[in-house]
Amino acid sequence: MGRYANNPAAIRALVREAEVHKDTYVDPELFVLEMEHLFANTWVYVGHASQVPNKGDFYTTTVGTEPVVMVRHSDDSVRVLFNRCPHKGVKVAAETCGNTGKFFRCPYHAWTFKTDGSLLSVPFKKGYENTGFECCEASGGMAAVQAVHVYRDFVFCRLNPEGVSFEDFFGQSLSTIDNMVDRSPEGKLQIVGGVLRYINRCNWKMLVDNQTDTTHPMVAHESSAGTAASAWGKAPEGTPKPMAVEVFTPFVSSYEFFEEMGIRVWPNGHGHTGVSKSIHSDYSAIPGYMEAMVAAYGEERAHAILHENRHNTIYFPNLTMKGPVQTMRVFKPIAVDKTLVESWTFRLVGAPDMLLERTLMYNRLINAPTSVVAHDDTEVYERAQEALKSRGRDWMNLCRLYDAKEPRNAAHFETNGTNELQMRNQMRAWAHYMTADMADTPAGSAA
Amino acid sequence: MNPITDHALIDFIYQEAALIDEQKLQEWQALFADEGHYWMPLTPGQTDPILQGSLMYEDKMLLQIRIERFFGKRTFSQQPHTRCHHLLQAPRVVARDDAAGAYSCRTAFHYVETRQDEQSLFAGWATHELVQQGDRLRIKLKRVDLLNCDAALGNIQLFM
């Protein structure tokens, strides 16, 4: 490898107080190290338990670039297994989802595994007698990810067996998941409606950065949201405001709106925009919804739940969530310059269908490969991915509202909504978790 | 009203695709009935555009926004513009109700979209639900079923 493997000092030097070196976005070696370290040392989202409601149900996905399968085991627990046969390395579960029954069966030599990964049987067993098979790695079956945590049906894992605990990693940031789940009168979410899958030819971190970048919407989205606003402006007076217009137009709110909206950061790279209000605050009431919430939670608690109006919450490294519209995006790294964006929608169990209709419309208009809003974001990411390589400059700037005294490990901290603090927060966490399991190199070898 | 001939229906489908390729998008949008929709499902055989996800499900207003944006001065992802090309198999008239003035056609297509140095090929089937309004045909629903609708896709900028 090149400059960065086993050189934590060189990696840490890429993140300055309010600048980030371009290599973090364009260097293929750093991408490999991210997969080996960052995505192994952090708690990464795997899937939602509603995708595997019955014993034997499975869902295949990736954590970083590791193929894994999430499965409902016979004891009803959710397990995460590395999706690799211990014999010759074949991916065992091939479909995106399904039911495997009591065991997985490798398609190559019919080795079978219980849904906790343990080896169930090997055909034509006599060839393994007196070979020491029972002592070798393969007899352990499909390796299970040891550190798995299910929080209110959201399944996370840490690939490294050792490291930060789930509670310490997420801290108060789990309040966004809490709020989204609490928005269901039954306190339950279901993934429904299919998944939008969108390829962006840029580094995965650009997508994460953009979630709390509040000074781009009025510029980049003038073409789509601005056009929607002007089209709506021409409608005859008294025309009911279409749902699509409600979804589009807040994207071109003023700088002042986004300043006042606020931003909140938590340790370990998590944070969210939309503390006092958000671009989702002024959606029309859905008939019957408030009544169902009040019946379930009582007047005061129902209002408190719905008063939370968070815009984008980042669960570092690669999950982002919009509680008030019940959508979630996963930014799956594929290569240093290629990212798969998966956009998921949730049904709030017990709530009117019109909420799901709005959620699906939101995702379609904002996050689909056919979205005229996303097209302009993608355009700037891809232009950045290309031009960052320029020798003209080496650093990316995150100075906006920087304060040398800004907190690094406060349980939570709120500030101006156009502060680039959350991006700095992410990159500080990046430097930490990239190097957390690297041995320090001898003095003098740092870049 | 005279019943619409198969020939007239098929001509309509060819003309509709030509308007997109020629980027006469305002004229194209005017082909839709007031309550008309353009639908691109997300899953094969999808039946519900409201409570299931779709790639597109647009009424005339959303189509209008899309078209105005396409020609807008600050539409950065359309600098330079996308171009497209439809290659249609002969449309088939799959249902007709002359009394109601309602017709349905199905057309296999290859569609190419190009911008800068990139060119993408898509294949699929278009289903047109057409209604006769006076002497003219209008689109009640144009449904575009992509062969790879559930794949991980890059940008799709124009209309198939």
XYZ file of C-alpha atoms in Angstrom:
607
model
C 0.000 0.000 0.000
C 0.932 3.640 -0.214
C 1.091 6.464 2.241
C -1.719 5.758 4.671
C -1.827 2.068 5.664
C -0.502 1.631 9.200
C 0.190 5.329 9.367
C -2.444 6.784 11.698
C -0.552 10.072 12.071
C -0.768 10.645 8.308
C -4.499 9.898 8.374
C -5.147 12.220 11.321
C -3.225 14.977 9.525
C -5.862 14.941 6.747
C -8.416 16.517 9.080
C -7.583 20.016 10.284
C -9.703 22.162 12.551
C -11.846 23.492 9.694
C -10.323 21.982 6.554
C -10.224 18.488 5.089
C -7.603 17.187 2.699
C -8.958 16.226 -0.721
C -7.385 12.752 -0.464
C -10.167 11.723 1.931
C -12.567 11.921 -1.046
C -10.448 10.840 -3.993
C -7.666 8.528 -2.809
C -8.434 4.814 -3.487
C -6.093 3.694 -0.713
C -8.061 5.667 1.858
C -11.277 4.084 0.559
C -9.847 0.617 1.190
C -8.790 1.708 4.676
C -12.268 3.122 5.334
C -13.769 -0.277 4.582
C -11.197 -2.038 6.745
C -11.278 0.334 9.713
C -13.999 3.002 9.708
C -16.828 0.666 8.703
C -15.581 -1.975 11.135
C -15.027 0.249 14.175
C -18.375 2.062 14.017
C -21.952 0.835 14.475
C -23.320 0.591 10.957
C -26.970 0.221 9.990
C -27.840 -3.208 8.587
C -31.622 -3.316 8.142
C -34.999 -3.089 9.832
C -36.530 -5.967 11.746
C -39.814 -5.524 9.831
C -37.945 -6.884 6.786
C -37.553 -10.259 8.537
C -40.798 -10.743 10.499
C -40.801 -14.581 10.528
C -38.279 -17.250 11.508
C -36.014 -18.004 8.558
C -36.713 -14.652 6.845
C -33.525 -13.084 5.559
C -32.315 -9.883 3.922
C -28.961 -9.572 2.185
C -27.044 -6.303 2.228
C -23.597 -4.842 2.785
C -21.860 -3.225 5.734
C -19.214 -1.106 4.096
C -18.339 -3.478 1.271
C -18.779 -6.659 3.380
C -21.631 -8.860 2.153
C -23.842 -9.804 5.112
C -27.178 -11.486 5.618
C -29.599 -10.410 8.327
C -31.800 -13.306 9.404
C -34.512 -14.098 11.928
C -33.145 -17.079 13.903
C -35.222 -19.925 15.357
C -35.216 -18.233 18.789
C -36.770 -15.109 17.144
C -33.629 -13.032 17.554
C -32.189 -11.142 14.578
C -28.709 -12.316 13.576
C -26.202 -10.844 11.158
C -23.903 -13.301 9.351
C -21.071 -12.731 6.929
C -22.632 -13.985 3.703
C -19.827 -16.350 2.780
C -19.588 -20.116 2.777
C -16.614 -21.221 4.912
C -15.730 -23.887 2.325
C -14.859 -22.079 -0.927
C -16.205 -18.617 -0.176
C -19.417 -18.665 -2.218
C -22.064 -16.111 -1.278
C -24.679 -18.344 0.357
C -27.857 -16.206 0.254
C -28.191 -14.695 -3.217
C -31.647 -13.134 -3.345
C -32.207 -9.753 -1.720
C -34.781 -11.264 0.623
C -36.742 -14.432 1.183
C -37.280 -17.249 3.650
C -34.581 -19.877 3.991
C -36.530 -22.170 6.343
C -34.498 -23.765 9.128
C -31.140 -23.533 7.382
C -29.062 -21.926 4.634
C -27.684 -24.195 1.943
C -24.645 -23.304 -0.137
C -25.394 -23.735 -3.867
C -21.932 -25.138 -4.643
C -21.457 -28.264 -2.436
C -24.626 -28.221 -0.306
C -22.977 -27.425 2.998
C -25.798 -26.297 5.290
C -25.863 -23.786 8.148
C -28.336 -23.011 10.908
C -29.697 -19.485 10.904
C -27.162 -18.517 13.580
C -24.437 -19.492 11.078
C -23.303 -22.696 12.790
C -22.493 -25.646 10.533
C -25.405 -28.061 10.299
C -24.066 -30.645 7.877
C -21.563 -31.446 5.154
C -22.585 -34.037 2.510
C -20.620 -37.282 1.993
C -19.087 -36.874 5.404
C -16.746 -39.820 5.406
C -14.195 -37.900 3.325
C -13.651 -35.599 6.304
C -12.894 -38.303 8.872
C -9.419 -38.069 10.412
C -8.640 -34.874 8.502
C -8.779 -32.522 11.467
C -11.839 -30.892 9.929
C -13.577 -30.370 13.261
C -10.678 -28.209 14.406
C -10.399 -25.999 11.324
C -11.970 -22.629 10.657
C -14.576 -23.963 8.216
C -16.199 -26.181 10.840
C -17.336 -22.974 12.546
C -19.807 -22.389 9.726
C -20.774 -18.979 8.407
C -19.118 -16.401 10.645
C -21.607 -14.423 12.713
C -21.089 -10.732 13.368
C -20.589 -10.717 17.126
C -21.594 -7.140 17.888
C -25.233 -6.741 16.819
C -27.717 -4.412 18.454
C -31.411 -4.035 17.667
C -32.782 -0.667 18.734
C -36.556 -0.254 18.331
C -36.353 -2.617 15.327
C -33.376 -0.837 13.726
C -30.560 -3.358 13.372
C -26.963 -2.122 13.675
C -23.699 -4.017 13.844
C -20.028 -3.383 14.544
C -17.849 -5.687 12.446
C -14.945 -5.407 14.860
C -15.615 -7.650 17.868
C -13.944 -5.048 20.101
C -14.738 -1.368 20.249
C -17.107 1.349 21.387
C -20.422 0.163 22.846
C -23.699 0.840 21.048
C -24.880 3.173 23.813
C -21.625 5.100 23.946
C -21.483 5.416 20.167
C -24.984 6.796 19.654
C -25.746 8.525 22.978
C -28.598 11.008 22.728
C -28.731 10.771 18.933
C -31.129 7.848 19.258
C -33.817 10.449 20.011
C -34.408 10.768 16.253
C -35.211 7.063 15.946
C -37.361 7.336 19.073
C -39.290 10.237 17.604
C -39.893 8.536 14.266
C -41.151 5.361 15.961
C -43.281 7.356 18.406
C -45.023 8.998 15.445
C -46.849 5.695 14.990
C -49.913 5.496 17.234
C -48.859 1.900 17.913
C -45.163 2.711 18.354
C -44.266 0.545 15.394
C -42.725 1.072 11.949
C -42.816 -1.117 8.877
C -40.608 -0.831 5.812
C -42.959 -0.774 2.821
C -43.303 0.472 -0.737
C -40.044 -0.783 -2.219
C -36.609 0.789 -2.243
C -35.343 3.440 -4.639
C -31.787 2.624 -5.695
C -29.696 5.424 -7.143
C -26.077 5.297 -8.291
C -24.023 8.459 -7.759
C -20.524 8.647 -9.212
C -18.962 10.336 -6.224
C -17.498 9.539 -2.837
C -20.007 8.427 -0.203
C -19.011 11.222 2.185
C -20.206 13.901 -0.239
C -23.731 12.590 0.174
C -23.410 12.545 3.958
C -21.984 16.085 4.012
C -24.836 17.363 1.887
C -27.446 16.306 4.458
C -26.561 19.117 6.821
C -25.386 21.579 4.182
C -28.049 24.252 4.527
C -26.549 26.884 2.244
C -26.925 24.878 -0.980
C -30.697 24.271 -1.347
C -31.612 27.822 -2.400
C -28.807 27.718 -4.978
C -28.754 24.175 -6.336
C -32.517 23.635 -6.117
C -33.668 26.926 -7.548
C -34.205 25.065 -10.818
C -36.646 22.506 -9.417
C -38.100 23.818 -6.152
C -37.956 27.393 -7.434
C -39.808 26.406 -10.612
C -42.429 24.619 -8.504
C -42.845 27.725 -6.349
C -43.297 29.982 -9.371
C -45.703 27.536 -11.056
C -47.748 27.453 -7.871
C -47.655 31.255 -7.732
C -49.554 31.331 -11.042
C -52.401 29.093 -9.806
C -55.772 30.828 -9.378
C -56.467 32.066 -5.844
C -58.260 29.516 -3.689
C -56.730 26.476 -5.435
C -55.889 23.880 -2.764
C -52.102 23.555 -2.397
C -51.058 20.220 -3.905
C -49.013 17.833 -1.757
C -46.196 18.008 -4.323
C -45.956 21.792 -3.966
C -45.796 21.437 -0.159
C -42.926 19.008 -0.622
C -40.970 21.066 -3.179
C -41.206 24.699 -2.162
C -39.491 24.698 1.290
C -36.248 23.701 -0.440
C -35.896 27.281 -1.650
C -36.433 28.839 1.785
C -34.137 31.756 2.636
C -30.742 31.625 4.294
C -32.417 33.188 7.350
C -34.915 30.323 7.515
C -32.129 27.754 7.593
C -30.150 29.810 10.162
C -33.131 29.921 12.503
C -33.934 26.263 11.969
C -30.789 25.381 13.937
C -28.488 22.403 14.019
C -27.667 20.000 16.836
C -24.563 17.849 17.068
C -23.761 14.833 19.207
C -20.399 13.093 19.732
C -19.074 10.480 17.288
C -20.134 12.270 14.130
C -23.902 12.315 14.635
C -26.054 15.402 14.252
C -29.195 16.869 12.754
C -30.565 19.990 11.147
C -33.951 21.331 12.185
C -34.032 22.009 15.932
C -36.729 24.685 16.248
C -38.443 23.988 12.901
C -37.604 22.463 9.549
C -38.561 22.317 5.893
C -41.178 19.740 6.948
C -42.883 21.949 9.539
C -45.660 23.378 7.408
C -47.132 20.268 5.848
C -50.920 20.048 5.958
C -52.516 18.030 8.728
C -53.550 14.520 7.668
C -57.213 13.898 8.568
C -57.578 11.471 11.454
C -53.887 11.345 12.356
C -53.827 13.733 15.321
C -56.945 12.029 16.717
C -55.208 8.642 16.560
C -52.080 10.064 18.222
C -54.062 11.718 21.032
C -55.995 8.492 21.618
C -52.714 6.578 21.886
C -50.526 8.994 23.851
C -52.789 11.659 25.367
C -52.987 15.304 24.302
C -49.717 16.593 25.745
C -47.438 13.756 24.701
C -48.962 13.560 21.202
C -48.245 17.246 20.631
C -44.716 16.891 22.005
C -43.980 14.021 19.592
C -45.314 15.867 16.558
C -43.655 19.130 17.571
C -40.222 17.566 16.901
C -39.513 18.482 13.298
C -36.057 17.309 12.486
C -34.910 17.710 8.914
C -31.950 15.374 8.326
C -30.380 13.305 11.067
C -27.009 11.746 10.344
C -26.090 8.531 12.019
C -22.407 8.472 11.237
C -21.036 7.010 9.085
C -23.652 6.375 6.392
C -27.281 6.496 7.551
C -29.560 9.503 7.341
C -33.122 9.807 8.521
C -36.073 12.154 8.146
C -38.456 11.462 11.014
C -41.274 13.836 9.999
C -41.573 12.203 6.560
C -40.596 8.689 7.669
C -37.863 8.224 5.100
C -34.359 6.890 5.488
C -31.389 6.868 3.151
C -28.397 4.572 3.310
C -25.269 5.700 1.471
C -23.559 2.466 0.514
C -19.938 2.858 -0.530
C -18.999 0.901 -3.658
C -15.738 2.543 -4.733
C -13.892 5.746 -3.896
C -15.937 7.456 -6.617
C -19.141 5.405 -6.630
C -21.977 5.248 -4.092
C -25.322 3.482 -4.039
C -28.071 5.525 -2.387
C -30.927 3.451 -1.049
C -34.066 5.378 -0.108
C -36.511 3.553 2.128
C -39.978 4.464 3.321
C -41.766 3.530 6.521
C -45.409 3.034 7.317
C -46.426 4.374 10.709
C -48.488 1.444 11.938
C -51.946 2.630 12.958
C -51.713 5.962 11.083
C -53.806 6.954 8.022
C -52.575 5.796 4.593
C -52.227 9.396 3.451
C -49.041 9.691 5.526
C -47.547 6.818 3.582
C -48.730 8.425 0.352
C -46.856 11.614 1.286
C -43.746 9.668 2.309
C -43.686 7.850 -1.018
C -44.284 11.063 -2.940
C -41.463 12.737 -1.026
C -39.032 9.951 -1.819
C -40.067 9.871 -5.486
C -39.780 13.638 -5.961
C -36.587 14.135 -3.963
C -34.559 10.913 -3.911
C -35.273 8.868 -7.047
C -32.924 8.489 -10.050
C -35.699 10.381 -11.851
C -35.782 13.223 -9.288
C -35.186 16.689 -10.672
C -34.077 17.788 -7.197
C -31.485 15.025 -6.877
C -30.167 15.629 -10.399
C -28.688 18.964 -9.397
C -27.135 17.533 -6.218
C -25.626 14.689 -8.209
C -24.301 17.139 -10.763
C -22.319 19.037 -8.128
C -21.053 15.878 -6.405
C -19.801 14.495 -9.701
C -18.212 17.773 -10.713
C -16.475 17.826 -7.302
C -15.291 14.235 -7.625
C -13.697 15.116 -10.937
C -12.227 18.497 -10.056
C -11.020 17.781 -6.509
C -8.116 15.924 -8.109
C -6.858 19.255 -9.451
C -3.402 20.166 -8.273
C -4.650 23.737 -7.917
C -5.753 23.266 -4.317
C -5.321 20.519 -1.693
C -7.911 21.334 0.986
C -11.697 21.479 1.226
C -13.054 24.275 3.370
C -15.392 23.810 6.361
C -14.805 27.192 8.033
C -18.356 28.492 8.084
C -19.072 29.708 11.671
C -16.050 27.817 12.971
C -15.178 28.552 16.593
C -11.958 27.197 18.093
C -13.835 26.675 21.357
C -16.676 24.654 19.830
C -17.412 21.514 21.856
C -15.909 18.176 20.832
C -17.548 15.781 23.239
C -20.526 17.572 24.790
C -23.512 15.242 25.089
C -25.281 17.606 22.692
C -24.787 21.120 21.343
C -27.103 23.424 19.387
C -26.128 26.257 17.093
C -26.955 28.334 13.998
C -28.442 26.135 11.268
C -25.940 27.260 8.639
C -22.902 26.319 10.728
C -20.684 23.723 9.062
C -20.045 22.244 12.508
C -21.725 18.922 11.721
C -19.384 18.360 8.760
C -16.408 19.083 11.023
C -17.952 16.765 13.615
C -18.166 13.981 11.034
C -14.590 14.373 9.878
C -13.280 14.427 13.462
C -15.139 11.160 14.043
C -13.773 9.884 10.733
C -10.172 10.492 11.829
C -10.862 8.838 15.172
C -12.557 5.662 13.922
C -10.222 5.289 10.933
C -7.287 4.998 13.309
C -8.905 3.570 16.468
C -7.563 0.056 15.829
C -4.277 1.015 14.138
C -1.080 0.666 16.070
C 0.692 3.980 16.403
C 3.733 4.269 14.195
C 7.146 5.262 15.462
C 7.779 8.988 15.797
C 9.160 10.590 12.663
C 7.220 8.470 10.176
C 4.176 10.738 10.119
C 3.304 12.591 6.926
C -67.680 11.014 -33.329
C -66.046 8.653 -35.750
C -64.334 5.664 -34.196
C -60.589 6.012 -34.097
C -58.792 3.675 -36.472
C -55.865 1.522 -35.407
C -53.779 3.500 -37.823
C -54.635 6.777 -36.070
C -53.788 5.289 -32.662
C -50.452 3.998 -33.873
C -49.629 7.323 -35.523
C -50.386 9.061 -32.250
C -47.886 6.887 -30.370
C -45.118 7.541 -32.915
C -45.847 11.259 -32.887
C -45.832 11.373 -29.093
C -42.329 9.859 -28.934
C -41.120 12.156 -31.728
C -42.164 15.259 -29.760
C -39.941 14.140 -26.862
C -36.976 13.375 -29.122
C -37.389 16.783 -30.792
C -37.646 18.404 -27.321
C -41.007 19.964 -28.158
C -41.916 19.261 -24.560
C -44.689 21.842 -24.117
C -46.489 20.381 -27.126
C -45.878 16.939 -25.683
C -47.347 17.860 -22.312
C -50.453 19.222 -24.067
C -51.190 15.679 -25.302
C -52.175 14.690 -21.765
C -55.800 14.912 -20.628
C -56.332 17.325 -17.716
C -56.407 14.388 -15.298
C -53.685 12.537 -17.193
C -50.650 10.918 -15.544
C -47.217 9.694 -16.535
C -46.226 6.636 -14.503
C -42.946 4.742 -14.282
C -43.308 1.877 -11.784
C -40.500 0.771 -9.471
C -41.335 -2.937 -9.501
C -42.358 -5.296 -12.328
C -46.118 -5.735 -12.583
C -46.807 -2.995 -10.026
C -50.496 -2.149 -9.635
C -50.540 0.763 -7.164
C -48.805 4.117 -7.785
C -50.026 5.713 -4.520
C -49.089 3.318 -1.697
C -46.118 1.742 -3.467
C -42.950 3.520 -4.521
C -42.503 4.550 -8.168
C -39.742 6.140 -10.204
C -42.237 8.690 -11.514
C -45.937 9.335 -11.035
C -46.631 12.794 -12.351
C -49.735 14.783 -13.099
C -49.789 17.630 -15.626
C -48.544 20.164 -13.084
C -45.488 18.075 -12.157
C -44.750 17.463 -15.832
C -44.973 21.204 -16.414
C -42.488 21.897 -13.579
C -40.129 19.295 -15.004
C -40.316 20.849 -18.477
C -39.865 24.447 -17.310
C -36.908 23.343 -15.237
C -35.392 21.509 -18.178
C -35.140 24.781 -20.091
C -34.240 26.923 -17.028
C -31.112 29.094 -16.946
C -29.963 27.803 -13.539
C -30.536 24.108 -14.121
C -26.944 23.068 -13.600
C -27.466 19.398 -14.403
C -28.805 20.463 -17.818
C -25.673 22.382 -18.773
C -25.252 20.951 -21.349
C -28.706 19.555 -22.121
C -29.601 15.894 -22.223
C -30.760 14.486 -25.558
C -32.758 11.325 -26.140
C -33.816 8.863 -28.807
C -36.785 6.505 -28.931
C -36.753 3.395 -31.060
C -40.259 1.942 -31.026
C -41.505 -1.437 -32.090
C -44.839 -1.197 -33.961
C -47.473 -0.385 -31.303
C -50.255 -2.936 -30.721
C -53.812 -1.852 -29.980
C -54.622 -4.073 -27.017
C -58.072 -2.722 -26.060
C -60.677 -0.529 -27.679
C -64.069 0.751 -26.508
C -65.430 2.875 -29.344
C -68.607 3.744 -27.456
C -66.584 5.226 -24.586
C -63.795 6.523 -26.840
C -61.218 4.640 -24.791
C -58.203 2.838 -26.233
C -55.137 1.082 -24.972
C -51.871 0.472 -26.839
C -48.708 -1.337 -25.913
C -45.336 -0.536 -27.437
C -41.952 -2.119 -26.858
C -39.114 0.388 -26.966
C -35.438 1.002 -26.702
C -34.637 4.431 -25.293
C -31.254 6.118 -25.304
C -30.390 9.115 -23.171
C -27.164 11.008 -23.679
C -25.385 13.877 -21.978
C -21.771 14.912 -22.372
C -19.710 11.751 -22.943
C -22.178 9.342 -21.352
C -24.887 7.408 -23.166
C -27.386 5.097 -21.437
C -29.647 2.506 -23.003
C -32.962 1.518 -21.454
C -35.458 -1.067 -22.690
C -39.091 -1.483 -21.765
C -42.743 -1.292 -22.718
C -44.976 1.757 -22.877
C -48.692 1.369 -22.300
C -50.873 4.260 -23.446
C -54.393 4.637 -22.087
C -55.938 7.061 -24.573
C -59.282 8.870 -24.578
C -61.069 10.497 -27.457
C -61.948 14.132 -26.739
C -63.757 15.679 -29.733
C -61.595 15.024 -32.730
C -58.476 14.508 -30.719
C -56.856 11.817 -28.666
C -55.552 12.576 -25.191
C -53.333 10.556 -22.849
C -55.111 9.430 -19.708
C -52.144 7.359 -18.590
C -48.741 6.700 -20.070
C -47.219 3.836 -18.164
C -43.551 3.068 -18.769
C -42.395 -0.335 -17.552
C -38.618 -0.456 -17.600
C -37.068 -3.885 -17.975
C -34.689 -3.018 -15.110
C -37.032 -0.776 -13.109
C -35.767 -2.202 -9.789
C -32.059 -1.886 -10.646
C -29.640 0.626 -9.165
C -29.925 3.350 -11.793
C -28.085 6.542 -12.595
C -29.796 9.786 -13.580
C -32.818 9.560 -15.868
C -33.399 13.121 -17.066
C -35.944 13.101 -19.892
C -39.155 11.221 -20.667
C -39.269 7.673 -22.014
